[in-house]
Amino acid sequence: QKEVEQDPGPLSVPEGAIVSLNCTYSNSAFQYFMWYRQYSRKGPELLMYTYSSGNKEDGRFTAQVDKSSKYISLFIRDSQPSDSATYLCAMNSNSGYALNFGKGTSLLVTP
Amino acid sequence: EPEVTQTPSHQVTQMGQEVILRCVPISNHLYFYWYRQILGQKVEFLVSFYNNEISEKSEIFDDQFSVERPDGSNFTLKIRSTKLEDSAMYFCASSLDRVGVAYGYTFGSGTRLTVV
């Protein structure tokens, strides 16, 4: 079983929609959970991070972590065409240096 | 806003040749990393570097790879004898703390390496 699984999409939504992006993982040692946004031919850019379980909100973005289900989510409210990008989940344990990435979900927000 | 700078943006090399990918991390960051992304696949960890030594490396990072921080500002990845399967986007990243949990990693825009 792969450590981090993420549906690659593509996901296409109309402008203003609520977007839900998800990842599942298998390693119960993961404690740090992050969402990165990657535009074409660019490096990943950190959007949100969460330590352990719970919710975190930042503007139109909400990150949720459910460690009991090994499931994390990113919600984007009032989606904009500028949100069109690939969204990567990433996670790590208390002891390692390496981020473990999902494959990324390609999101297209149409005007 | 501070940036991680990578050069070149694209490098084409012949199989068997040595390549050096260069990065200038953010100046006050302490942890440095190389990741790679083969087209259509996930971003994969190669190596982390802290306090002038490798702190962790993946199975991908074999004897053909090496890293160096020669002058306190640059951070390089050397591939001694490139193979076709080394073709990928290579990302340098840096962070203030381990894993970037306080402020996240900052990634560069990448070097696209094409081995022919």
Coordinates of C-alpha atoms in Angstrom, one line a residue:
Chain A
Q1 CA 0.0 0.0 0.0
K2 CA 1.3 3.4 -1.0
E3 CA 2.0 5.7 2.0
V4 CA 0.1 8.7 0.7
E5 CA -2.8 8.3 -1.8
Q6 CA -4.4 11.2 -3.6
D7 CA -6.9 11.2 -6.5
P8 CA -5.1 12.9 -9.4
G9 CA -8.4 14.2 -11.0
P10 CA -8.7 16.3 -13.0
L11 CA -11.4 18.1 -11.1
S12 CA -13.3 20.8 -12.9
V13 CA -15.6 23.2 -11.1
P14 CA -17.4 26.5 -11.9
E15 CA -16.2 29.7 -10.3
G16 CA -17.7 30.2 -6.8
A17 CA -18.0 26.5 -6.1
I18 CA -16.7 24.8 -3.0
V19 CA -13.9 22.4 -3.7
S20 CA -13.0 19.4 -1.6
L21 CA -9.6 17.8 -2.0
N22 CA -8.6 14.7 -0.1
C23 CA -5.7 12.4 0.8
T24 CA -5.5 9.1 2.7
Y25 CA -2.3 7.7 4.3
S26 CA -1.2 4.5 5.8
N27 CA 1.7 5.6 8.2
S28 CA 0.2 6.3 11.6
A29 CA 3.5 8.0 12.6
F30 CA 2.6 11.0 10.4
Q31 CA 2.0 14.1 12.6
Y32 CA 2.5 17.1 10.3
F33 CA 0.1 17.6 7.4
M34 CA 0.5 20.1 4.7
W35 CA -1.1 21.3 1.5
Y36 CA 0.9 22.7 -1.3
R37 CA -0.2 24.4 -4.5
Q38 CA 1.8 23.9 -7.7
Y39 CA 1.4 25.9 -10.8
S40 CA 2.7 24.5 -14.1
R41 CA 6.5 24.5 -14.3
K42 CA 6.8 26.0 -10.8
G43 CA 7.8 24.6 -7.4
P44 CA 5.2 23.7 -4.8
E45 CA 4.0 26.6 -2.6
L46 CA 2.9 26.0 0.9
L47 CA -0.8 26.8 1.5
M48 CA -1.7 25.3 4.9
Y49 CA -0.2 23.1 7.5
T50 CA -1.7 21.3 10.5
Y51 CA -0.1 19.5 13.4
S52 CA -2.0 16.3 14.4
S53 CA -5.8 16.3 14.2
G54 CA -8.2 19.1 13.9
N55 CA -9.2 22.0 11.6
K56 CA -7.4 25.1 10.5
E57 CA -8.8 27.9 8.5
D58 CA -7.1 30.6 6.5
G59 CA -9.3 32.9 4.4
R60 CA -11.1 30.8 1.8
F61 CA -9.0 27.6 2.7
T62 CA -9.8 25.1 5.4
A63 CA -7.6 22.1 6.2
Q64 CA -9.0 19.1 8.2
V65 CA -7.1 16.2 9.6
D66 CA -8.8 13.0 10.9
K67 CA -6.0 10.8 12.2
S68 CA -8.4 8.1 13.3
S69 CA -9.4 7.6 9.7
K70 CA -5.9 8.6 8.3
Y71 CA -7.7 11.1 6.1
I72 CA -7.0 14.8 5.4
S73 CA -8.9 17.3 3.4
L74 CA -8.6 20.8 2.0
F75 CA -11.7 22.8 1.3
I76 CA -11.6 25.9 -1.0
R77 CA -14.6 28.2 -0.7
D78 CA -15.7 30.6 -3.4
S79 CA -13.2 29.1 -5.8
Q80 CA -11.6 31.4 -8.4
P81 CA -10.1 30.8 -11.8
S82 CA -6.7 31.7 -10.2
D83 CA -7.1 28.7 -7.9
S84 CA -6.6 26.5 -11.0
A85 CA -3.4 24.5 -10.2
T86 CA -2.3 21.1 -8.9
Y87 CA -2.8 20.6 -5.1
L88 CA -0.4 18.4 -3.3
C89 CA -0.8 16.9 0.1
A90 CA 2.4 16.2 2.1
M91 CA 3.0 14.8 5.5
N92 CA 5.8 13.8 7.9
S93 CA 6.5 12.2 11.2
N94 CA 8.1 13.6 14.3
S95 CA 11.5 12.1 13.5
G96 CA 12.1 12.3 9.7
Y97 CA 13.3 15.0 7.4
A98 CA 11.5 13.9 4.3
L99 CA 8.1 15.1 3.2
N100 CA 5.9 12.4 1.8
F101 CA 3.8 13.7 -1.0
G102 CA 0.6 12.6 -2.7
K103 CA 0.5 12.6 -6.4
G104 CA -1.4 15.8 -6.6
T105 CA -5.0 16.7 -7.7
S106 CA -5.3 18.9 -10.8
L107 CA -8.0 21.5 -10.3
L108 CA -9.6 23.7 -13.0
V109 CA -11.9 26.5 -12.0
T110 CA -13.9 27.8 -15.0
P111 CA -15.3 31.3 -15.2
Chain B
E1 CA 9.5 37.9 -0.4
P2 CA 12.7 35.7 -0.1
E3 CA 13.1 33.1 -2.8
V4 CA 15.0 29.9 -3.4
T5 CA 16.8 30.3 -6.7
Q6 CA 17.7 27.4 -8.9
T7 CA 19.9 27.4 -12.0
P8 CA 19.8 26.4 -14.8
S9 CA 16.0 26.2 -15.4
H10 CA 16.6 23.6 -18.0
Q11 CA 19.6 21.4 -18.7
V12 CA 20.0 18.8 -21.4
T13 CA 22.9 16.3 -21.0
Q14 CA 24.1 13.2 -22.6
M15 CA 23.8 9.9 -20.9
G16 CA 26.9 9.2 -18.8
Q17 CA 27.8 12.9 -18.3
E18 CA 28.1 14.6 -15.0
V19 CA 25.7 17.4 -14.1
I20 CA 25.6 19.9 -11.3
L21 CA 22.4 21.5 -10.3
R22 CA 22.7 24.7 -8.4
C23 CA 20.5 26.3 -5.7
V24 CA 20.7 29.4 -3.6
P25 CA 18.5 28.8 -0.5
I26 CA 17.0 31.5 1.6
S27 CA 19.8 33.1 3.6
N28 CA 18.6 32.5 7.2
H29 CA 17.4 28.9 6.5
L30 CA 19.2 26.0 8.2
Y31 CA 17.8 22.9 6.4
F32 CA 18.3 22.2 2.8
Y33 CA 16.7 19.6 0.5
W34 CA 16.6 18.1 -2.9
Y35 CA 13.4 16.6 -4.3
R36 CA 12.7 15.4 -7.8
Q37 CA 9.5 14.9 -9.8
I38 CA 9.4 12.6 -12.8
L39 CA 6.8 13.7 -15.3
G40 CA 3.3 12.6 -14.2
Q41 CA 4.6 11.2 -10.9
K42 CA 4.7 12.4 -7.3
V43 CA 7.4 14.7 -5.8
E44 CA 10.0 12.4 -4.3
F45 CA 12.5 13.1 -1.5
L46 CA 16.2 12.7 -2.4
V47 CA 18.2 14.2 0.5
S48 CA 18.2 16.6 3.4
F49 CA 21.3 18.5 4.6
Y50 CA 21.8 20.2 7.9
N51 CA 24.8 21.5 9.8
N52 CA 27.0 20.7 6.8
E53 CA 26.1 17.1 6.6
I54 CA 23.5 14.8 5.1
S55 CA 20.8 14.3 7.7
E56 CA 18.6 11.9 5.7
K57 CA 18.6 10.4 2.2
S58 CA 16.3 8.2 0.3
E59 CA 16.9 5.0 -1.6
I60 CA 17.1 7.0 -4.8
F61 CA 20.1 8.9 -3.5
D62 CA 22.7 6.3 -4.4
D63 CA 26.5 6.7 -5.0
Q64 CA 25.9 8.6 -8.2
F65 CA 24.5 11.5 -6.3
S66 CA 26.2 13.9 -4.0
V67 CA 25.4 17.3 -2.4
E68 CA 27.6 20.1 -1.3
R69 CA 27.3 23.5 0.3
P70 CA 30.6 24.9 -0.8
D71 CA 30.4 28.5 0.3
G72 CA 27.6 29.1 2.8
S73 CA 25.2 30.3 0.2
N74 CA 25.1 27.8 -2.6
F75 CA 23.7 24.3 -2.4
T76 CA 24.5 21.9 -5.2
L77 CA 23.4 18.5 -6.3
K78 CA 25.8 16.5 -8.5
I79 CA 24.9 13.5 -10.6
R80 CA 28.1 11.8 -11.6
S81 CA 27.0 9.6 -14.5
T82 CA 23.5 10.5 -15.7
K83 CA 21.1 7.8 -16.8
L84 CA 18.0 8.2 -18.9
E85 CA 15.8 7.6 -15.9
D86 CA 17.4 10.6 -14.1
S87 CA 15.3 12.8 -16.4
A88 CA 13.0 14.8 -14.1
M89 CA 12.3 18.1 -12.5
Y90 CA 14.7 18.7 -9.6
F91 CA 13.5 21.0 -6.8
C92 CA 15.7 22.5 -4.2
A93 CA 14.0 23.6 -0.9
S94 CA 15.0 25.2 2.3
S95 CA 13.4 25.6 5.7
L96 CA 14.0 27.4 9.0
D97 CA 13.1 24.3 11.0
R98 CA 13.1 20.6 10.5
V99 CA 10.4 19.6 8.0
G100 CA 9.3 23.2 7.7
V101 CA 6.6 22.8 10.3
A102 CA 6.7 26.4 11.5
Y103 CA 6.9 28.2 8.2
G104 CA 6.9 25.5 5.7
Y105 CA 9.5 24.7 3.1
T106 CA 10.2 27.1 0.4
F107 CA 10.8 25.4 -2.9
G108 CA 12.6 26.8 -5.9
S109 CA 11.1 26.8 -9.4
G110 CA 13.1 23.7 -10.3
T111 CA 15.6 22.5 -12.9
R112 CA 14.3 20.4 -15.7
L113 CA 17.0 17.8 -16.4
T114 CA 16.7 16.0 -19.7
V115 CA 19.1 13.1 -20.3
V116 CA 19.4 12.0 -23.9

